[in-house]
């Protein structure tokens, strides 16, 4: 795999970013691609390690050493085939995946791991540029109709797989354009929206029907879908936001991240939005909550012209090194710094917000925090404790709550009498994605809770296999890691 001595000859090289002062002037992606020769060297770093742990590190089971080898040999079309055999949308994961595969790369034990994610992005971009990504229209159609609810990465992956099996697939989406959080959550500077449109165009040519602006459970009942379709796959995401129930949280200026980000994405795309404009321009912004959503709020606030952006994180500042007790090849909880963090945000750790202060008209003026520590007693879970005498007031006029999601909405589940799990997600096992109602399946964040794009694609693919099996008695759709590897 790769060049046998490649990992000793070449250092890891990542894409460069446009300078901060340049990139914050607009919402465009700002990475500078490596040259082809450099990418081949990066592919050559993949060692013949024997057991490629990266396969299991990747939730899709991507055939990483195989595509690295093809890139090293300059066989880009073959690399694209290998990549697409396990991943429907490498253009999403190649830009947005936190790359758990790289944490489990064998080279990563004592060197920088292979730059798998960047290689993945370049393979799929080369494929699109050369016209190798073509619609795969099924040769034979079945007489089965499947409704997919939700067009995030889980719904899109399920739809594409089921269409490949020959079924008639309709995707229902309540927003006016498909994409889910890829379109309305994640800002353009992380992924421009033409990247989604280009893939949707191919899916439409493959014969998948998209019905947008339809809220299932409201505009059409879930029972109606049950009557009209042979099977339903629910991929509605985990959309119930976590609140911060502290005094003053109804102040004008305390805003949910998922009100702020979708509105900003709509503005960038020239789409209309409902409600008052939320803008960070000229404001002192505090983003409460780390994670991807918090980081996206930082980058967006800076681009909107915030005077200052501060980011609060309740957890202590981690180390950039792999912590003890989280050995290779597992995913380590270490300090991660995104490109948005580097654009001028102050990060404060081990901090908890106690109350918001307003003026007489209810406008946010400041908030009060305390430092916190996690106290652990033997045999018990760590408990959060305030450090006495650490109260501090912070002036601010916009607070963005990026506290994650508590589960999925229940309207469709109620209409179909579906069981929920203890975390308010629709209950189904990852062994077959079946709910308690025959013919109704669930995948992505609506099943597993808030997660990652790579997991959503993986769940959509897996669920499609079991839907196909339910409809036809058997399925040839691949399960995780069962890519149809082209012969080298
Ligand atoms: C701001 C933000 C940034 C993120 N950044 C990253 C990142 O960089 N990398 C990463 O890996 N992950 C990231 N994530 C997580 C990732 O986006 C999600 O895990 C992933 O999108 C889940 O996919 P999904 O298809 O299950 O659901 P979603 O993407 O949430 O899609 C669900 C879709 O279902 C639709 N829907 C829901 N109910 C109905 C209904 N009743 N009728 C019709 N349509 C309905 C919704 O409108 C939506 O379009 C981020 C999340 C957020 C919020
Ligand atoms: S999808 Fe994510 S985990 Fe899988 S190979 Fe790509 S970057 Fe790695």
Coordinates of C-alpha atoms and ligand atoms in Angstrom, one line a residue:
X1 CA 0.0 0.0 0.0
X2 CA 1.4 3.4 -0.9
X3 CA 5.1 3.6 -1.2
X4 CA 6.8 1.1 1.2
X5 CA 9.2 3.8 2.5
X6 CA 6.8 6.7 1.9
X7 CA 6.2 7.4 5.6
X8 CA 9.9 7.8 6.2
X9 CA 10.5 10.0 3.2
X10 CA 7.6 12.5 3.4
X11 CA 6.2 14.6 6.2
X12 CA 2.5 15.2 6.5
X13 CA 1.4 18.2 4.6
X14 CA -2.0 19.8 5.1
X15 CA -3.9 22.3 3.0
X16 CA -3.1 26.0 3.8
X17 CA -5.7 28.5 4.7
X18 CA -6.2 32.0 3.3
X19 CA -5.0 34.6 5.8
X20 CA -7.6 35.5 8.5
X21 CA -7.9 39.1 7.4
X22 CA -8.7 38.0 3.9
X23 CA -11.0 35.1 4.6
X24 CA -13.3 36.9 7.1
X25 CA -14.3 39.4 4.4
X26 CA -16.6 36.8 2.9
X27 CA -18.3 33.4 3.5
X28 CA -16.4 31.4 0.9
X29 CA -14.3 28.3 1.6
X30 CA -10.7 29.4 2.2
X31 CA -8.5 26.3 1.9
X32 CA -5.7 26.2 -0.7
X33 CA -5.4 22.8 -2.3
X34 CA -2.1 20.9 -2.4
X35 CA -0.6 20.2 -5.8
X36 CA -1.1 16.8 -7.4
X37 CA 2.5 15.7 -6.7
X38 CA 2.1 16.7 -3.1
X39 CA -1.1 14.7 -2.8
X40 CA 0.6 11.6 -4.3
X41 CA 3.4 11.9 -1.6
X42 CA 0.6 12.1 1.0
X43 CA -0.9 9.0 -0.4
X44 CA 2.5 7.3 -0.4
X45 CA 2.7 7.9 3.4
X46 CA 0.1 5.1 3.9
X47 CA 2.2 2.2 5.3
X48 CA 1.7 -1.4 4.6
X49 CA 0.6 -1.7 8.2
X50 CA -1.0 -5.1 8.0
X51 CA -4.2 -4.4 9.9
X52 CA -5.6 -1.0 8.8
X53 CA -7.2 0.2 12.0
X54 CA -8.5 3.3 10.0
X55 CA -11.1 1.0 8.5
X56 CA -12.8 0.6 11.9
X57 CA -12.0 4.2 12.9
X58 CA -14.2 5.3 10.0
X59 CA -17.9 4.8 10.7
X60 CA -18.4 4.1 7.0
X61 CA -15.6 1.5 6.9
X62 CA -14.0 3.5 4.0
X63 CA -11.3 1.4 2.2
X64 CA -8.6 3.9 3.1
X65 CA -5.3 2.1 2.2
X66 CA -6.8 1.2 -1.2
X67 CA -7.7 4.7 -2.2
X68 CA -4.4 6.1 -0.7
X69 CA -2.5 3.6 -2.9
X70 CA -4.5 4.5 -6.0
X71 CA -3.7 8.2 -5.4
X72 CA 0.0 7.5 -4.9
X73 CA -0.1 5.7 -8.3
X74 CA -1.9 8.6 -9.9
X75 CA -5.0 6.4 -10.6
X76 CA -7.5 9.0 -9.6
X77 CA -10.5 7.5 -11.3
X78 CA -10.0 4.2 -9.6
X79 CA -9.5 6.0 -6.3
X80 CA -12.9 7.7 -6.8
X81 CA -14.5 4.4 -7.5
X82 CA -13.1 2.9 -4.3
X83 CA -14.1 5.9 -2.3
X84 CA -17.7 5.9 -3.6
X85 CA -18.1 2.2 -3.0
X86 CA -18.5 2.9 0.7
X87 CA -19.3 6.6 0.9
X88 CA -22.2 8.3 -1.0
X89 CA -21.0 11.8 -0.3
X90 CA -17.2 12.1 0.2
X91 CA -17.4 15.8 -0.7
X92 CA -19.2 16.3 2.6
X93 CA -17.0 14.2 4.8
X94 CA -13.8 15.3 3.0
X95 CA -14.6 18.8 4.1
X96 CA -16.4 18.4 7.4
X97 CA -15.5 15.1 9.0
X98 CA -13.5 15.2 12.3
X99 CA -11.6 12.3 10.8
X100 CA -11.7 9.6 13.5
X101 CA -9.9 7.5 10.9
X102 CA -6.8 9.6 11.4
X103 CA -6.9 9.1 15.2
X104 CA -6.7 5.3 14.5
X105 CA -4.1 5.5 11.7
X106 CA -1.2 3.2 12.7
X107 CA 1.3 5.8 11.6
X108 CA -0.3 8.1 14.1
X109 CA 1.1 6.1 17.0
X110 CA 4.5 7.9 16.8
X111 CA 4.2 10.2 13.7
X112 CA 1.6 12.5 12.2
X113 CA -1.1 10.3 10.7
X114 CA -1.9 10.1 7.0
X115 CA -3.9 13.1 5.9
X116 CA -6.9 10.8 5.0
X117 CA -9.6 13.4 5.0
X118 CA -7.8 15.8 2.7
X119 CA -7.0 12.9 0.3
X120 CA -10.7 12.0 0.3
X121 CA -11.7 15.6 -0.6
X122 CA -9.2 15.7 -3.4
X123 CA -10.3 12.4 -4.9
X124 CA -13.9 13.4 -5.1
X125 CA -13.1 16.9 -6.4
X126 CA -10.9 15.4 -9.1
X127 CA -13.8 13.0 -10.0
X128 CA -16.3 15.9 -10.3
X129 CA -13.9 18.0 -12.3
X130 CA -13.3 15.1 -14.8
X131 CA -17.0 14.2 -15.0
X132 CA -16.5 10.8 -13.4
X133 CA -19.4 11.3 -10.9
X134 CA -22.3 10.2 -13.0
X135 CA -25.9 9.4 -12.2
X136 CA -26.3 5.6 -11.5
X137 CA -29.8 4.9 -12.9
X138 CA -31.1 1.5 -11.9
X139 CA -31.4 -0.9 -14.8
X140 CA -34.5 -2.5 -13.4
X141 CA -37.2 -0.9 -11.2
X142 CA -39.2 -2.7 -8.5
X143 CA -42.9 -1.9 -7.8
X144 CA -42.0 -0.7 -4.3
X145 CA -42.4 2.9 -3.1
X146 CA -40.3 4.3 -0.3
X147 CA -40.8 7.6 1.5
X148 CA -37.7 9.1 3.2
X149 CA -38.5 11.9 5.6
X150 CA -35.7 14.5 6.0
X151 CA -33.0 15.4 3.5
X152 CA -29.9 15.6 5.7
X153 CA -27.0 13.3 5.1
X154 CA -28.9 10.3 6.5
X155 CA -32.0 10.8 4.4
X156 CA -29.9 11.5 1.2
X157 CA -27.7 8.4 1.8
X158 CA -30.8 6.2 2.4
X159 CA -32.6 7.6 -0.6
X160 CA -29.6 7.0 -3.0
X161 CA -29.1 3.5 -1.8
X162 CA -32.7 2.5 -2.0
X163 CA -33.0 4.1 -5.5
X164 CA -30.0 2.0 -6.5
X165 CA -31.9 -1.1 -5.4
X166 CA -34.6 -0.1 -8.0
X167 CA -37.2 1.3 -5.6
X168 CA -39.3 4.4 -6.3
X169 CA -37.9 6.9 -3.7
X170 CA -39.5 10.2 -2.6
X171 CA -37.7 12.4 -0.1
X172 CA -40.0 14.7 1.9
X173 CA -38.3 17.9 3.4
X174 CA -40.0 20.7 5.2
X175 CA -37.4 23.3 4.3
X176 CA -37.5 24.8 0.9
X177 CA -34.2 23.2 -0.2
X178 CA -32.8 19.7 0.7
X179 CA -29.6 19.3 2.7
X180 CA -30.7 19.4 6.4
X181 CA -27.9 20.8 8.6
X182 CA -25.5 20.6 5.7
X183 CA -27.4 23.6 4.2
X184 CA -29.0 25.4 7.1
X185 CA -26.6 24.7 10.0
X186 CA -23.1 24.5 8.6
X187 CA -21.9 27.9 7.3
X188 CA -20.7 28.3 3.7
X189 CA -17.1 29.0 4.8
X190 CA -17.0 25.3 5.9
X191 CA -18.9 24.1 2.8
X192 CA -20.3 26.2 0.0
X193 CA -23.8 25.1 -0.9
X194 CA -23.2 24.5 -4.6
X195 CA -21.4 21.3 -3.3
X196 CA -24.8 20.0 -2.1
X197 CA -26.6 21.2 -5.2
X198 CA -24.2 19.4 -7.5
X199 CA -24.9 16.1 -5.7
X200 CA -28.7 16.7 -5.6
X201 CA -28.7 17.3 -9.3
X202 CA -27.2 13.8 -9.8
X203 CA -29.6 12.2 -7.4
X204 CA -32.6 13.8 -9.3
X205 CA -31.2 12.5 -12.6
X206 CA -31.0 9.0 -10.9
X207 CA -34.8 9.2 -10.5
X208 CA -35.1 10.3 -6.8
X209 CA -38.1 12.7 -6.3
X210 CA -37.7 15.6 -3.8
X211 CA -40.8 17.1 -2.3
X212 CA -39.7 20.2 -0.4
X213 CA -41.7 22.6 1.7
X214 CA -43.7 19.6 3.1
X215 CA -43.7 19.1 6.9
X216 CA -44.6 15.5 7.5
X217 CA -47.0 15.4 10.5
X218 CA -48.4 18.8 9.6
X219 CA -48.9 19.2 5.9
X220 CA -49.3 15.5 5.4
X221 CA -49.8 13.0 8.2
X222 CA -47.3 10.2 8.8
X223 CA -50.2 7.8 8.7
X224 CA -51.0 9.0 5.2
X225 CA -47.4 8.2 4.1
X226 CA -47.8 4.8 5.7
X227 CA -50.8 4.2 3.5
X228 CA -49.2 5.6 0.3
X229 CA -45.8 3.9 0.6
X230 CA -44.5 0.4 1.1
X231 CA -41.9 1.6 3.7
X232 CA -40.9 4.8 5.5
X233 CA -37.4 5.9 6.6
X234 CA -37.4 8.6 9.2
X235 CA -34.3 10.8 9.0
X236 CA -35.6 14.0 10.7
X237 CA -32.5 14.7 12.8
X238 CA -32.2 15.6 16.5
X239 CA -33.7 19.1 16.3
X240 CA -34.8 19.9 19.9
X241 CA -32.4 22.5 21.2
X242 CA -31.0 22.5 24.8
X243 CA -32.0 25.7 26.7
X244 CA -30.2 27.6 29.4
X245 CA -32.8 28.0 32.1
X246 CA -31.2 30.8 34.2
X247 CA -32.5 34.2 35.3
X248 CA -32.7 36.6 32.4
X249 CA -32.6 34.0 29.6
X250 CA -35.6 35.7 27.9
X251 CA -33.6 38.9 27.4
X252 CA -33.6 40.5 24.0
X253 CA -30.2 39.4 22.6
X254 CA -30.1 35.9 24.1
X255 CA -30.5 33.8 20.9
X256 CA -30.3 30.1 20.1
X257 CA -27.4 29.3 17.7
X258 CA -29.9 27.4 15.5
X259 CA -31.9 30.6 15.0
X260 CA -28.8 32.5 14.2
X261 CA -26.9 30.1 11.9
X262 CA -29.8 29.1 9.6
X263 CA -30.8 32.8 9.2
X264 CA -27.2 33.7 8.3
X265 CA -27.0 30.8 5.8
X266 CA -30.2 32.0 4.2
X267 CA -28.9 35.5 3.9
X268 CA -25.7 34.3 2.3
X269 CA -27.8 32.2 -0.1
X270 CA -30.2 35.1 -0.9
X271 CA -33.1 33.1 0.6
X272 CA -35.9 34.8 2.6
X273 CA -36.1 34.3 6.4
X274 CA -38.8 34.7 9.0
X275 CA -38.6 36.9 12.1
X276 CA -36.4 39.8 13.0
X277 CA -32.8 40.0 11.7
X278 CA -30.2 38.7 14.1
X279 CA -26.9 40.3 13.5
X280 CA -23.6 40.3 15.3
X281 CA -22.5 43.5 13.6
X282 CA -21.0 46.0 16.0
X283 CA -21.8 43.8 19.0
X284 CA -19.9 42.2 21.8
X285 CA -20.8 38.5 21.3
X286 CA -20.5 35.7 23.7
X287 CA -21.0 32.2 22.4
X288 CA -21.9 29.7 25.1
X289 CA -20.9 26.2 24.2
X290 CA -18.0 24.6 22.4
X291 CA -18.3 22.1 19.7
X292 CA -19.0 22.5 16.0
X293 CA -22.1 24.7 16.5
X294 CA -20.2 27.1 18.9
X295 CA -17.3 27.2 16.5
X296 CA -19.6 28.0 13.5
X297 CA -21.2 30.8 15.6
X298 CA -17.8 32.3 16.1
X299 CA -16.8 32.3 12.4
X300 CA -20.2 33.7 11.4
X301 CA -20.2 36.5 14.1
X302 CA -16.7 37.5 13.0
X303 CA -17.8 37.7 9.4
X304 CA -20.9 39.7 10.3
X305 CA -18.6 42.3 12.0
X306 CA -18.8 41.6 15.7
X307 CA -16.6 43.9 17.9
X308 CA -15.5 40.9 20.0
X309 CA -16.3 37.2 20.2
X310 CA -15.8 35.3 23.5
X311 CA -16.5 31.5 23.7
X312 CA -17.4 29.9 27.0
X313 CA -16.8 26.1 27.6
X314 CA -18.0 24.5 30.8
X315 CA -15.3 21.7 30.5
X316 CA -11.7 22.3 31.5
X317 CA -9.2 23.1 28.8
X318 CA -8.0 19.8 27.4
X319 CA -4.5 18.9 26.3
X320 CA -3.6 18.8 22.7
X321 CA -1.8 15.4 23.4
X322 CA -3.8 12.2 23.7
X323 CA -5.0 12.0 27.3
X324 CA -4.1 9.1 29.6
X325 CA -6.7 6.3 29.6
X326 CA -7.7 7.1 26.0
X327 CA -5.2 5.0 24.1
X328 CA -4.7 4.6 20.4
X329 CA -6.7 3.6 18.2
X330 CA -9.7 5.2 20.1
X331 CA -11.0 8.7 19.6
X332 CA -9.4 10.9 22.2
X333 CA -11.1 13.8 24.0
X334 CA -8.4 16.4 23.4
X335 CA -8.4 20.2 22.8
X336 CA -9.4 20.9 19.3
X337 CA -9.0 24.3 17.7
X338 CA -11.0 25.1 14.6
X339 CA -10.2 27.6 11.9
X340 CA -12.9 29.8 13.4
X341 CA -11.3 29.8 16.8
X342 CA -8.2 31.1 15.2
X343 CA -10.1 34.0 13.6
X344 CA -10.0 36.1 16.8
X345 CA -12.2 34.5 19.5
X346 CA -11.2 34.5 23.1
X347 CA -11.8 31.0 24.6
X348 CA -12.6 30.6 28.3
X349 CA -12.8 27.2 29.9
X350 CA -14.2 25.8 33.1
X351 CA -16.9 28.6 33.2
X352 CA -20.6 28.5 33.9
X353 CA -23.1 31.3 33.2
X354 CA -25.3 32.2 36.2
X355 CA -27.6 35.0 35.0
X356 CA -28.2 37.5 32.3
X357 CA -28.7 41.3 33.1
X358 CA -30.8 43.6 31.0
X359 CA -31.7 47.3 30.8
X360 CA -35.2 48.5 31.6
X361 CA -36.4 47.6 28.1
X362 CA -35.3 44.0 28.5
X363 CA -32.2 44.3 26.3
X364 CA -29.2 42.2 27.2
X365 CA -26.4 44.2 28.8
X366 CA -24.2 41.7 30.5
X367 CA -24.0 38.2 32.0
X368 CA -22.5 36.9 35.2
X369 CA -20.3 33.8 35.3
X370 CA -18.5 31.7 37.9
X371 CA -15.6 29.4 37.5
X372 CA -16.4 25.7 37.9
X373 CA -14.5 22.5 38.6
X374 CA -15.5 18.9 38.1
X375 CA -15.1 17.0 41.4
X376 CA -14.8 13.3 41.3
X377 CA -15.4 11.0 44.2
X378 CA -14.1 7.4 43.9
X379 CA -16.7 5.2 42.1
X380 CA -19.0 8.1 41.2
X381 CA -19.5 10.3 38.2
X382 CA -17.8 13.8 38.3
X383 CA -20.0 16.5 39.7
X384 CA -19.9 20.2 38.7
X385 CA -19.0 22.5 41.5
X386 CA -18.8 26.3 41.5
X387 CA -15.5 27.8 42.7
X388 CA -16.4 30.3 45.5
X389 CA -15.5 34.0 45.0
X390 CA -15.1 33.7 41.2
X391 CA -18.2 35.6 40.0
X392 CA -17.5 37.9 37.1
X393 CA -19.6 40.2 35.0
X394 CA -19.1 40.3 31.2
X395 CA -20.5 43.1 29.1
X396 CA -22.2 41.7 26.0
X397 CA -25.1 42.5 23.7
X398 CA -25.5 39.2 21.8
X399 CA -25.3 35.8 23.4
X400 CA -25.5 32.7 21.2
X401 CA -26.6 29.5 22.9
X402 CA -24.7 26.5 21.3
X403 CA -25.6 23.9 23.9
X404 CA -26.5 21.0 21.7
X405 CA -29.7 19.1 21.2
X406 CA -31.7 17.1 23.6
X407 CA -33.4 14.7 21.1
X408 CA -35.8 14.6 18.2
X409 CA -39.3 16.0 17.7
X410 CA -42.2 13.6 18.5
X411 CA -45.0 14.5 16.0
X412 CA -44.3 11.8 13.5
X413 CA -43.5 9.3 16.3
X414 CA -46.9 10.1 18.0
X415 CA -48.8 9.7 14.7
X416 CA -47.2 6.4 14.0
X417 CA -47.2 5.2 17.6
X418 CA -43.4 4.7 17.7
X419 CA -41.5 4.0 20.8
X420 CA -38.9 6.5 21.9
X421 CA -35.7 5.7 23.8
X422 CA -34.6 7.3 27.1
X423 CA -32.8 10.1 25.2
X424 CA -36.0 11.2 23.3
X425 CA -34.8 9.6 20.0
X426 CA -36.9 7.2 18.0
X427 CA -36.1 3.7 19.3
X428 CA -34.5 1.3 16.8
X429 CA -31.5 -1.0 17.1
X430 CA -28.4 -0.4 15.0
X431 CA -28.7 -4.1 14.1
X432 CA -31.6 -3.4 11.7
X433 CA -32.9 0.2 12.1
X434 CA -36.5 -1.1 12.5
X435 CA -38.9 0.8 14.8
X436 CA -41.6 -1.1 16.7
X437 CA -43.9 -0.5 13.7
X438 CA -43.4 -2.8 10.7
X439 CA -42.2 -1.0 7.6
X440 CA -41.1 2.1 9.5
X441 CA -37.3 2.6 9.9
X442 CA -35.2 5.4 11.4
X443 CA -31.7 6.5 10.8
X444 CA -29.2 9.3 11.5
X445 CA -29.5 11.8 14.4
X446 CA -33.2 11.0 14.8
X447 CA -32.1 7.5 16.0
X448 CA -28.7 8.0 17.5
X449 CA -29.1 11.6 18.8
X450 CA -26.9 14.5 17.8
X451 CA -23.8 13.1 16.1
X452 CA -21.7 13.5 12.9
X453 CA -22.2 13.6 9.2
X454 CA -20.2 10.5 8.7
X455 CA -22.4 8.6 11.1
X456 CA -25.6 10.0 9.4
X457 CA -24.4 8.7 6.0
X458 CA -23.4 5.4 7.5
X459 CA -26.8 5.0 9.2
X460 CA -28.6 6.0 6.0
X461 CA -26.7 3.3 4.1
X462 CA -27.2 0.6 6.7
X463 CA -30.9 1.4 7.1
X464 CA -31.4 1.2 3.3
X465 CA -30.1 -2.4 3.3
X466 CA -32.6 -3.4 5.9
X467 CA -35.5 -1.6 4.2
X468 CA -34.6 -3.4 1.0
X469 CA -34.5 -6.7 2.8
X470 CA -37.9 -5.9 4.3
X471 CA -39.3 -5.1 0.9
X472 CA -37.7 -7.9 -1.2
X473 CA -36.9 -10.6 1.3
X474 CA -33.1 -10.1 0.7
X475 CA -30.7 -7.3 -0.2
X476 CA -27.6 -6.8 -2.2
X477 CA -27.0 -3.3 -0.9
X478 CA -23.7 -3.2 0.9
X479 CA -23.4 -3.0 4.6
X480 CA -20.6 -1.1 6.4
X481 CA -17.2 -1.6 4.8
X482 CA -18.6 -3.9 2.1
X483 CA -17.6 -1.7 -0.7
X484 CA -17.6 -3.3 -4.1
X485 CA -13.8 -2.8 -4.6
X486 CA -12.7 -2.4 -8.1
X487 CA -9.9 -4.7 -9.2
X488 CA -6.5 -3.0 -9.3
Ligands
LIG1 C1 -24.2 24.1 13.4 C2 -23.8 22.7 13.2 C3 -22.5 22.4 12.7 C4 -22.2 21.0 12.5 N1 -20.9 20.8 12.0 C5 -20.6 19.5 11.8 C6 -19.3 19.2 11.2 O1 -18.5 20.1 10.9 N2 -19.0 17.9 11.0 C7 -19.8 16.9 11.3 O2 -19.5 15.7 11.0 N3 -21.0 17.1 11.8 C8 -21.4 18.4 12.1 N4 -22.6 18.7 12.7 C9 -23.5 17.5 12.9 C10 -24.2 17.1 11.6 O3 -24.6 18.2 10.9 C11 -25.4 16.2 11.9 O4 -25.0 15.1 12.8 C12 -26.0 15.6 10.6 O5 -26.4 16.6 9.8 C13 -27.2 14.7 11.0 O6 -27.8 14.3 9.8 P1 -29.3 13.8 9.7 O7 -29.6 13.5 8.3 O8 -29.5 12.7 10.7 O9 -30.2 15.0 10.2 P2 -30.2 16.6 9.7 O10 -29.0 17.0 9.0 O11 -30.6 17.3 10.9 O12 -31.4 16.6 8.7 C14 -32.8 16.4 9.1 C15 -33.7 16.9 8.1 O13 -35.0 16.5 8.3 C16 -35.9 17.5 8.1 N5 -37.2 17.2 8.9 C17 -37.3 17.0 10.2 N6 -38.5 16.7 10.6 C18 -39.2 16.7 9.4 C19 -40.6 16.5 9.1 N7 -41.5 16.2 10.1 N8 -41.0 16.6 7.8 C20 -40.1 16.9 6.8 N9 -38.8 17.2 7.1 C21 -38.4 17.0 8.3 C22 -35.2 18.7 8.6 O14 -35.7 19.9 8.1 C23 -33.8 18.4 8.1 O15 -33.6 18.9 6.8 C24 -23.0 20.0 12.9 C25 -24.3 20.3 13.4 C26 -24.7 21.6 13.6 C27 -26.0 21.9 14.2
LIG2 S1 -15.4 9.7 6.2 FE1 -14.3 10.7 8.0 S2 -13.6 8.9 9.2 FE2 -14.2 8.1 7.2 S3 -12.3 8.1 5.9 FE3 -13.3 10.1 5.6 S4 -12.4 11.5 7.0 FE4 -12.0 9.4 7.7

